Short mmCIF file of C-alpha atoms and ligand atoms in Angstrom, two decimals:
data_model
loop_
_atom_site.label_atom_id
_atom_site.label_comp_id
_atom_site.label_asym_id
_atom_site.label_seq_id
_atom_site.Cartn_x
_atom_site.Cartn_y
_atom_site.Cartn_z
CA UNK A 184 79.99 124.43 95.70
CA UNK A 185 81.12 124.23 92.63
CA UNK A 186 78.77 122.17 88.87
CA UNK A 187 78.90 119.26 90.29
CA UNK A 188 76.78 116.77 89.52
CA UNK A 189 76.67 114.79 86.04
CA UNK A 190 79.62 116.51 83.71
CA UNK A 191 80.05 116.06 80.43
CA UNK A 192 84.15 115.68 78.88
CA UNK A 193 84.65 118.00 76.79
CA UNK A 194 87.08 115.73 74.31
CA UNK A 195 85.00 112.95 74.39
CA UNK A 196 83.86 113.34 70.32
CA UNK A 197 88.08 114.34 69.97
CA UNK A 198 89.94 112.95 67.91
CA UNK A 199 92.48 111.57 70.14
CA UNK A 200 96.25 111.05 69.81
CA UNK A 201 96.65 110.92 73.14
CA UNK A 202 99.02 107.55 74.14
CA UNK A 203 97.89 107.28 77.69
CA UNK A 204 93.26 106.24 76.09
CA UNK A 205 94.38 105.38 72.79
CA UNK A 206 94.06 101.78 73.90
CA UNK A 207 91.53 102.21 76.14
CA UNK A 208 88.92 103.14 74.62
CA UNK A 209 86.11 101.18 75.71
CA UNK A 210 84.22 98.67 73.04
CA UNK A 211 79.91 99.01 72.25
CA UNK A 212 79.75 95.64 74.49
CA UNK A 213 82.04 97.71 77.60
CA UNK A 214 79.80 100.34 77.77
CA UNK A 215 76.46 98.90 78.33
CA UNK A 216 78.48 96.53 81.45
CA UNK A 217 78.96 99.67 82.97
CA UNK A 218 75.79 101.12 82.93
CA UNK A 219 74.73 97.69 83.94
CA UNK A 220 77.11 96.37 86.62
CA UNK A 221 77.99 100.19 88.18
CA UNK A 222 76.21 99.73 91.32
CA UNK A 223 79.31 99.88 94.05
CA UNK A 224 80.04 95.57 95.10
CA UNK A 225 77.61 94.99 92.22
CA UNK A 226 79.97 91.47 91.44
CA UNK A 227 79.79 89.92 94.96
CA UNK A 228 76.65 88.89 94.63
CA UNK A 229 77.51 85.52 94.93
CA UNK A 230 81.29 85.97 95.98
CA UNK A 231 82.32 82.25 99.03
CA UNK A 232 85.59 84.91 99.50
CA UNK A 233 88.03 85.63 96.88
CA UNK A 234 87.32 87.55 94.01
CA UNK A 235 88.80 85.18 91.69
CA UNK A 236 86.62 82.27 92.29
CA UNK A 237 83.81 84.02 91.33
CA UNK A 238 81.61 82.03 88.43
CA UNK A 239 78.50 84.68 87.97
CA UNK A 240 79.77 87.06 86.72
CA UNK A 241 83.53 85.50 84.98
CA UNK A 242 85.94 86.74 86.76
CA UNK A 243 86.77 83.12 88.10
CA UNK A 244 86.97 82.17 83.83
CA UNK A 245 88.97 85.04 83.65
CA UNK A 246 91.53 84.69 85.89
CA UNK A 247 92.42 80.97 85.59
CA UNK A 248 91.74 80.32 82.57
CA UNK A 249 91.42 83.26 79.73
CA UNK A 250 93.80 85.49 81.49
CA UNK A 251 97.33 83.08 81.25
CA UNK A 252 96.13 81.31 77.88
CA UNK A 253 96.62 85.60 76.81
CA UNK A 254 99.53 86.06 78.25
CA UNK A 255 101.00 82.04 78.63
CA UNK A 256 101.03 82.08 81.52
CA UNK A 257 100.98 80.11 84.87
CA UNK A 258 98.32 82.19 87.40
CA UNK A 259 97.34 85.47 87.15
CA UNK A 260 95.97 88.19 89.25
CA UNK A 261 93.54 90.94 88.52
CA UNK A 262 94.65 94.75 90.41
CA UNK A 263 93.91 98.29 90.33
CA UNK A 264 96.88 99.55 88.02
CA UNK A 265 100.17 98.28 86.11
CA UNK A 266 101.61 99.54 89.12
CA UNK A 267 99.92 97.66 91.99
CA UNK A 268 100.79 94.45 90.74
CA UNK A 269 104.04 96.07 89.91
CA UNK A 270 104.40 96.80 93.81
CA UNK A 271 102.90 93.85 94.38
CA UNK A 272 105.37 91.70 93.53
CA UNK A 273 107.89 93.91 94.44
CA UNK A 274 106.54 93.42 97.94
CA UNK A 275 106.49 90.23 98.06
CA UNK A 276 109.44 89.13 96.89
CA UNK A 277 111.72 92.46 99.06
CA UNK A 278 114.30 91.73 101.78
CA UNK A 279 115.70 93.65 104.05
CA UNK A 280 118.96 96.21 102.13
CA UNK A 281 117.86 94.31 98.11
CA UNK A 282 118.55 95.97 95.62
CA UNK A 283 115.92 95.65 92.26
CA UNK A 284 117.51 96.99 88.26
CA UNK A 285 115.33 99.00 86.31
CA UNK A 286 116.16 100.23 82.82
CA UNK A 287 116.19 104.33 82.54
CA UNK A 288 112.93 104.34 80.37
CA UNK A 289 110.83 103.47 82.54
CA UNK A 290 108.33 104.97 84.27
CA UNK A 291 107.86 106.55 87.29
CA UNK A 292 105.45 104.38 88.21
CA UNK A 293 107.75 101.54 88.59
CA UNK A 294 109.92 104.04 90.56
CA UNK A 295 107.06 104.55 93.55
CA UNK A 296 106.49 101.13 93.77
CA UNK A 297 110.41 100.49 94.02
CA UNK A 298 110.55 103.38 96.78
CA UNK A 299 106.70 102.47 98.28
CA UNK A 300 108.16 97.84 99.26
CA UNK A 301 111.43 99.44 100.36
CA UNK A 302 113.71 98.65 98.09
CA UNK A 303 117.38 100.74 96.57
CA UNK A 304 117.20 100.90 93.06
CA UNK A 305 119.71 101.03 90.69
CA UNK A 306 118.89 101.96 87.20
CA UNK A 307 120.20 100.19 83.87
CA UNK A 308 121.37 103.47 81.45
CA UNK A 309 119.96 103.81 78.27
CA UNK A 310 121.52 104.73 74.76
CA UNK A 311 120.76 108.13 74.50
CA UNK A 312 119.97 110.63 71.90
CA UNK A 313 118.36 110.60 69.61
CA UNK A 314 117.53 106.55 70.00
CA UNK A 315 117.17 106.13 73.66
CA UNK A 316 117.44 102.55 73.24
CA UNK A 317 117.65 99.97 75.97
CA UNK A 318 120.64 97.23 74.92
CA UNK A 319 120.64 94.01 76.72
CA UNK A 320 124.34 94.16 77.95
CA UNK A 321 123.83 97.43 79.72
CA UNK A 322 121.68 95.21 82.32
CA UNK A 323 124.91 92.75 82.51
CA UNK A 324 126.84 96.18 83.89
CA UNK A 325 124.71 97.55 86.13
CA UNK A 326 123.80 93.44 87.15
CA UNK A 327 127.74 93.06 88.33
CA UNK A 328 127.73 97.69 89.78
CA UNK A 329 124.85 96.04 91.51
CA UNK A 330 125.68 93.13 92.92
CA UNK A 331 128.54 94.71 94.62
CA UNK A 332 126.02 97.09 96.91
CA UNK A 333 123.63 94.14 97.97
CA UNK A 334 121.06 91.55 96.87
CA UNK A 335 119.10 92.08 93.82
CA UNK A 336 115.48 90.28 94.45
CA UNK A 337 114.32 91.37 90.71
CA UNK A 338 115.10 93.29 87.16
CA UNK A 339 112.83 95.75 85.50
CA UNK A 340 112.22 96.36 82.18
CA UNK A 341 109.70 98.31 80.16
CA UNK A 342 107.77 96.78 77.27
CA UNK A 343 107.94 99.36 75.20
CA UNK A 344 108.68 102.11 77.39
CA UNK A 345 105.87 104.87 77.51
CA UNK A 346 107.56 107.46 76.07
CA UNK A 347 109.60 106.58 73.24
CA UNK A 348 107.72 103.67 72.50
CA UNK A 349 110.70 102.30 72.37
CA UNK A 350 110.46 97.67 72.29
CA UNK A 351 113.65 96.52 74.28
CA UNK A 352 114.93 92.55 73.19
CA UNK A 353 112.88 91.06 76.56
CA UNK A 354 114.38 87.93 75.75
CA UNK A 355 117.74 89.09 76.02
CA UNK A 356 117.34 91.06 78.77
CA UNK A 357 115.53 87.70 80.04
CA UNK A 358 118.68 85.46 79.07
CA UNK A 359 120.95 87.80 81.13
CA UNK A 360 119.35 88.36 84.37
CA UNK A 361 118.35 84.66 84.86
CA UNK A 362 121.95 83.67 84.40
CA UNK A 363 122.61 86.19 88.25
CA UNK A 364 119.23 83.94 88.89
CA UNK A 365 117.52 87.29 89.32
CA UNK A 366 113.95 87.18 88.45
CA UNK A 367 112.48 89.41 84.94
CA UNK A 368 109.59 92.02 85.68
CA UNK A 369 107.92 93.04 82.13
CA UNK A 370 105.72 96.24 82.57
CA UNK A 371 103.36 95.68 79.34
CA UNK A 372 101.50 98.48 80.37
CA UNK A 373 102.01 99.57 75.81
CA UNK A 374 101.75 96.52 75.64
CA UNK A 375 98.80 93.15 76.75
CA UNK A 376 96.17 93.90 74.48
CA UNK A 377 97.42 96.01 71.12
CA UNK A 378 100.48 93.62 70.34
CA UNK A 379 100.88 89.30 71.40
CA UNK A 380 102.38 88.99 74.35
CA UNK A 381 103.82 85.93 75.51
CA UNK A 382 105.77 85.83 78.64
CA UNK A 383 107.08 82.24 78.53
CA UNK A 384 108.62 83.24 75.47
CA UNK A 385 109.68 86.34 76.15
CA UNK A 386 111.16 84.61 79.29
CA UNK A 387 109.00 87.20 81.76
CA UNK A 388 108.94 85.62 85.36
CA UNK A 389 106.03 88.26 85.76
CA UNK A 390 104.27 90.37 83.03
CA UNK A 391 102.06 93.88 83.94
CA UNK A 392 99.20 95.16 82.20
CA UNK A 393 96.90 98.04 82.64
CA UNK A 394 93.56 97.04 81.73
CA UNK A 395 92.84 101.52 81.20
CA UNK A 396 95.52 102.38 79.27
CA UNK A 397 95.78 98.79 76.92
CA UNK A 398 93.21 96.59 77.47
CA UNK A 399 89.71 98.80 76.41
CA UNK A 400 88.32 98.69 80.04
CA UNK A 401 86.87 101.38 82.35
CA UNK A 402 89.45 102.08 85.22
CA UNK A 403 91.41 101.42 87.53
CA UNK A 404 93.03 97.91 86.99
CA UNK A 405 95.71 95.78 85.80
CA UNK A 406 96.33 92.61 85.25
CA UNK A 407 99.72 90.45 86.55
CA UNK A 408 101.00 86.92 85.18
CA UNK A 409 103.49 84.70 87.24
CA UNK A 410 104.43 82.06 86.94
CA UNK A 411 104.79 78.95 89.36
CA UNK A 412 108.25 79.49 90.17
CA UNK A 413 106.99 82.14 91.84
CA UNK A 414 102.96 81.56 93.22
CA UNK A 415 103.72 81.54 96.58
CA UNK A 416 105.25 84.79 96.82
CA UNK A 417 102.86 86.64 95.51
CA UNK A 418 99.33 83.96 96.69
CA UNK A 419 100.47 84.13 100.31
CA UNK A 420 97.59 83.25 102.52
CA UNK A 421 96.88 85.83 105.87
CA UNK A 422 96.76 83.47 108.67
CA UNK A 423 93.89 85.29 110.46
CA UNK A 424 91.48 85.55 107.00
CA UNK A 425 93.27 82.02 105.48
CA UNK A 426 91.36 82.73 101.65
CA UNK A 427 92.55 86.20 101.71
CA UNK A 428 96.47 86.88 99.62
CA UNK A 429 97.90 88.96 101.56
CA UNK A 430 99.98 91.21 98.34
CA UNK A 431 95.83 91.97 96.70
CA UNK A 432 95.27 93.61 100.48
CA UNK A 433 93.09 90.79 100.48
CA UNK A 434 90.50 91.72 97.44
CA UNK A 435 91.36 93.87 94.36
CA UNK A 436 89.30 94.30 90.53
CA UNK A 437 85.83 94.43 92.79
CA UNK A 438 83.18 96.72 90.81
CA UNK A 439 82.42 97.50 87.49
CA UNK A 440 86.18 98.29 86.33
CA UNK A 441 86.55 94.01 85.98
CA UNK A 442 82.75 93.68 83.66
CA UNK A 443 84.37 96.19 81.28
CA UNK A 444 87.13 94.17 81.05
CA UNK A 445 85.63 90.85 80.71
CA UNK A 446 83.22 92.60 78.05
CA UNK A 447 85.52 93.49 75.85
CA UNK A 448 87.78 91.04 76.30
CA UNK A 449 87.08 89.09 72.74
CA UNK A 450 87.30 92.71 71.42
CA UNK A 451 91.26 92.40 72.76
CA UNK A 452 92.21 89.01 71.90
CA UNK A 453 90.76 89.83 67.96
CA UNK A 454 92.69 93.05 67.91
CA UNK A 455 96.05 92.07 68.79
CA UNK A 456 95.71 90.27 65.28
CA UNK A 457 96.26 93.49 64.09
CA UNK A 458 98.98 94.70 65.95
CA UNK A 459 100.92 94.33 62.35
CA UNK A 460 98.61 96.85 60.84
CA UNK A 461 99.43 98.86 63.23
CA UNK A 462 102.51 99.03 63.22
CA UNK A 463 102.57 99.99 59.61
CA UNK A 464 99.66 102.49 60.57
CA UNK A 465 102.05 104.45 62.83
CA UNK A 466 105.32 104.43 60.84
CA UNK A 467 103.85 105.60 57.62
CA UNK A 468 102.12 108.46 60.62
CA UNK A 469 105.88 108.76 61.41
CA UNK A 470 107.00 109.07 57.67
CA UNK A 471 104.44 112.22 56.80
CA UNK A 472 105.61 113.86 59.44
CA UNK A 473 109.31 113.32 58.93
CA UNK A 474 107.99 115.15 55.87
CA UNK A 475 107.27 118.30 57.84
CA UNK A 476 110.50 117.83 59.63
CA UNK A 477 109.00 116.73 62.85
CA UNK A 478 111.12 114.55 63.32
CA UNK A 479 110.53 110.55 65.07
CA UNK A 480 112.85 109.30 67.88
CA UNK A 481 113.88 106.14 69.35
CA UNK A 482 112.99 103.01 67.37
CA UNK A 483 113.29 103.38 63.99
CA UNK A 484 112.00 101.87 62.07
CA UNK A 485 109.52 102.54 64.91
CA UNK A 486 107.74 98.37 66.64
CA UNK A 487 104.79 100.63 68.81
CA UNK A 488 102.48 103.21 68.16
CA UNK A 489 103.93 105.09 71.07
CA UNK A 490 105.93 107.69 69.65
CA UNK A 491 108.04 110.71 70.79
CA UNK A 492 109.16 113.69 68.07
CA UNK A 493 111.21 116.67 68.26
CA UNK A 494 110.02 119.44 66.62
CA UNK A 495 112.33 122.23 65.75
CA UNK A 496 110.62 124.01 63.80
CA UNK A 497 107.02 124.79 65.85
CA UNK A 498 109.73 125.63 68.48
CA UNK A 499 110.43 127.88 66.71
CA UNK A 500 106.88 129.23 66.39
CA UNK A 501 106.26 129.04 70.15
CA UNK A 502 108.90 132.14 70.12
CA UNK A 503 107.69 134.39 68.71
CA UNK A 504 103.76 133.00 68.37
CA UNK A 505 100.16 134.26 70.49
CA UNK A 506 100.25 132.11 73.33
CA UNK A 507 103.31 131.38 72.90
CA UNK A 508 104.31 127.46 73.52
CA UNK A 509 100.61 126.84 74.48
CA UNK A 510 100.22 127.48 70.45
CA UNK A 511 100.62 124.47 69.52
CA UNK A 512 97.24 122.76 72.17
CA UNK A 513 95.08 125.34 71.51
CA UNK A 514 96.06 125.08 67.19
CA UNK A 515 94.89 121.19 67.37
CA UNK A 516 92.00 121.98 69.62
CA UNK A 517 90.11 124.06 67.43
CA UNK A 518 90.92 121.39 64.66
CA UNK A 519 89.26 118.69 67.88
CA UNK A 520 92.30 116.99 67.83
CA UNK A 521 93.68 115.91 71.64
CA UNK A 522 96.01 114.31 73.02
CA UNK A 523 99.20 116.52 72.77
CA UNK A 524 99.75 118.08 76.19
CA UNK A 525 99.06 121.62 76.39
CA UNK A 526 102.04 123.93 77.00
CA UNK A 527 105.04 121.06 74.43
CA UNK A 528 106.49 122.57 70.69
CA UNK A 529 109.16 121.13 70.88
CA UNK A 530 108.83 117.38 71.91
CA UNK A 531 105.58 115.56 72.83
CA UNK A 532 104.92 112.04 72.45
CA UNK A 533 101.72 110.68 71.27
CA UNK A 534 99.87 107.18 69.36
CA UNK A 535 97.81 106.12 66.17
CA UNK A 536 95.88 103.14 68.11
CA UNK A 537 93.11 102.36 66.26
CA UNK A 538 92.74 105.66 65.04
CA UNK A 539 91.83 105.60 61.44
CA UNK A 540 93.46 106.27 58.72
CA UNK A 541 91.80 108.91 57.42
CA UNK A 542 91.96 111.57 60.69
CA UNK A 543 95.30 110.63 60.82
CA UNK A 544 95.18 112.39 57.91
CA UNK A 545 93.60 115.36 59.18
CA UNK A 546 96.27 114.81 61.79
CA UNK A 547 98.94 115.44 59.92
CA UNK A 548 96.85 118.64 57.89
CA UNK A 549 96.36 120.18 61.14
CA UNK A 550 100.24 120.35 61.43
CA UNK A 551 100.83 121.43 57.49
CA UNK A 552 98.66 124.06 58.34
CA UNK A 553 99.91 125.64 60.95
CA UNK A 554 103.58 125.62 59.48
CA UNK A 555 102.02 127.52 56.52
CA UNK A 556 100.16 129.28 58.64
CA UNK A 557 102.77 130.47 61.51
CA UNK A 558 105.49 130.79 58.69
C1 PLP B 791 100.68 103.89 82.23
C2 PLP B 791 101.46 103.72 82.79
C3 PLP B 791 102.11 102.90 83.75
C4 PLP B 791 100.84 103.13 84.71
O1 PLP B 791 99.72 101.85 84.72
P1 PLP B 791 98.42 102.27 85.54
O2 PLP B 791 97.55 101.11 85.19
O3 PLP B 791 97.32 102.78 85.79
O4 PLP B 791 99.14 102.17 87.38
C5 PLP B 791 102.38 102.27 84.57
N1 PLP B 791 103.91 101.59 83.53
C6 PLP B 791 104.14 102.37 82.00
C7 PLP B 791 105.67 102.13 81.46
C8 PLP B 791 103.16 103.08 82.23
O5 PLP B 791 102.60 103.71 80.74
#
């Protein structure tokens, strides 16, 4: 048998610039909650049959008050992740032979959720290299083309996308979709919990967030916000078990994950107020990288901490270096920096979210040293 039992996490004390991980780092409160509520169905002591009605611990307040306030939407539900939220919406709206229109910067899980829901998928193209921008007008074109083929039940826009960290003009996309009476789902897996998200202002009928990605929570947990118009579809009850909601399989985040979200919630409310500082820091970092000829692609100036870079220099080094294309990963690991995927040199993404400037200086210094060493 493998060496099971408690396992230390190798990268726990590294400088972490992994986009998947910077926004999911637990607060001290959440770390305590993890131990306190770690036992299986710990939140179910006083459950009357519905997760979002549990008053002790205050899951009722989270789902019915705090989250709708936080997102400015009529209703929310917890899910087991952003993908489960997307799937719930798609499944609730699905019809036979119907279509969903998604941005070509969408996460794979959007695609897979649509497949599982049995929807046909039409992709709205981006502008390609080097900006990969999603333009609102392209939604109109794709919708026009697609509606000849069948009913469009939903449009999805990734806000921002997980590759380039681009923040498209959601309001404009929403206007276009609504002209065609198509509801819009904003996938805010990289936004909710990092930056302010106002569903009504953005014109989103549905917003989706990821607790372990951006809400300082132990996963998997997600949030779904939706408006009155669609609450009937989404909160349909089981015929036999009258209080259980079918699209959520009766119950979702029924354990420690929701308790870490509750523990971190006051911190989330505070940290989104400092979003401008995070954007400034990201822009500063991008500028410093470009001084080394590591070029940031996507929106420029950038509006998010997730950034995609291109480096011909590192790619050239990888052709000759010991370790080949793994050389960069190894050099960074030696310096206790985690987050750029092993094997990547020419194109890679990273996140500066909540990483202190001093630590980012160390990362920049590491790149400088690496260039010097191999020059
Ligand atoms: C990470 C990510 C997801 C998946 O989130 P889960 O909560 O793990 O399902 C979905 N969409 C985008 C854009 C992401 O970046």
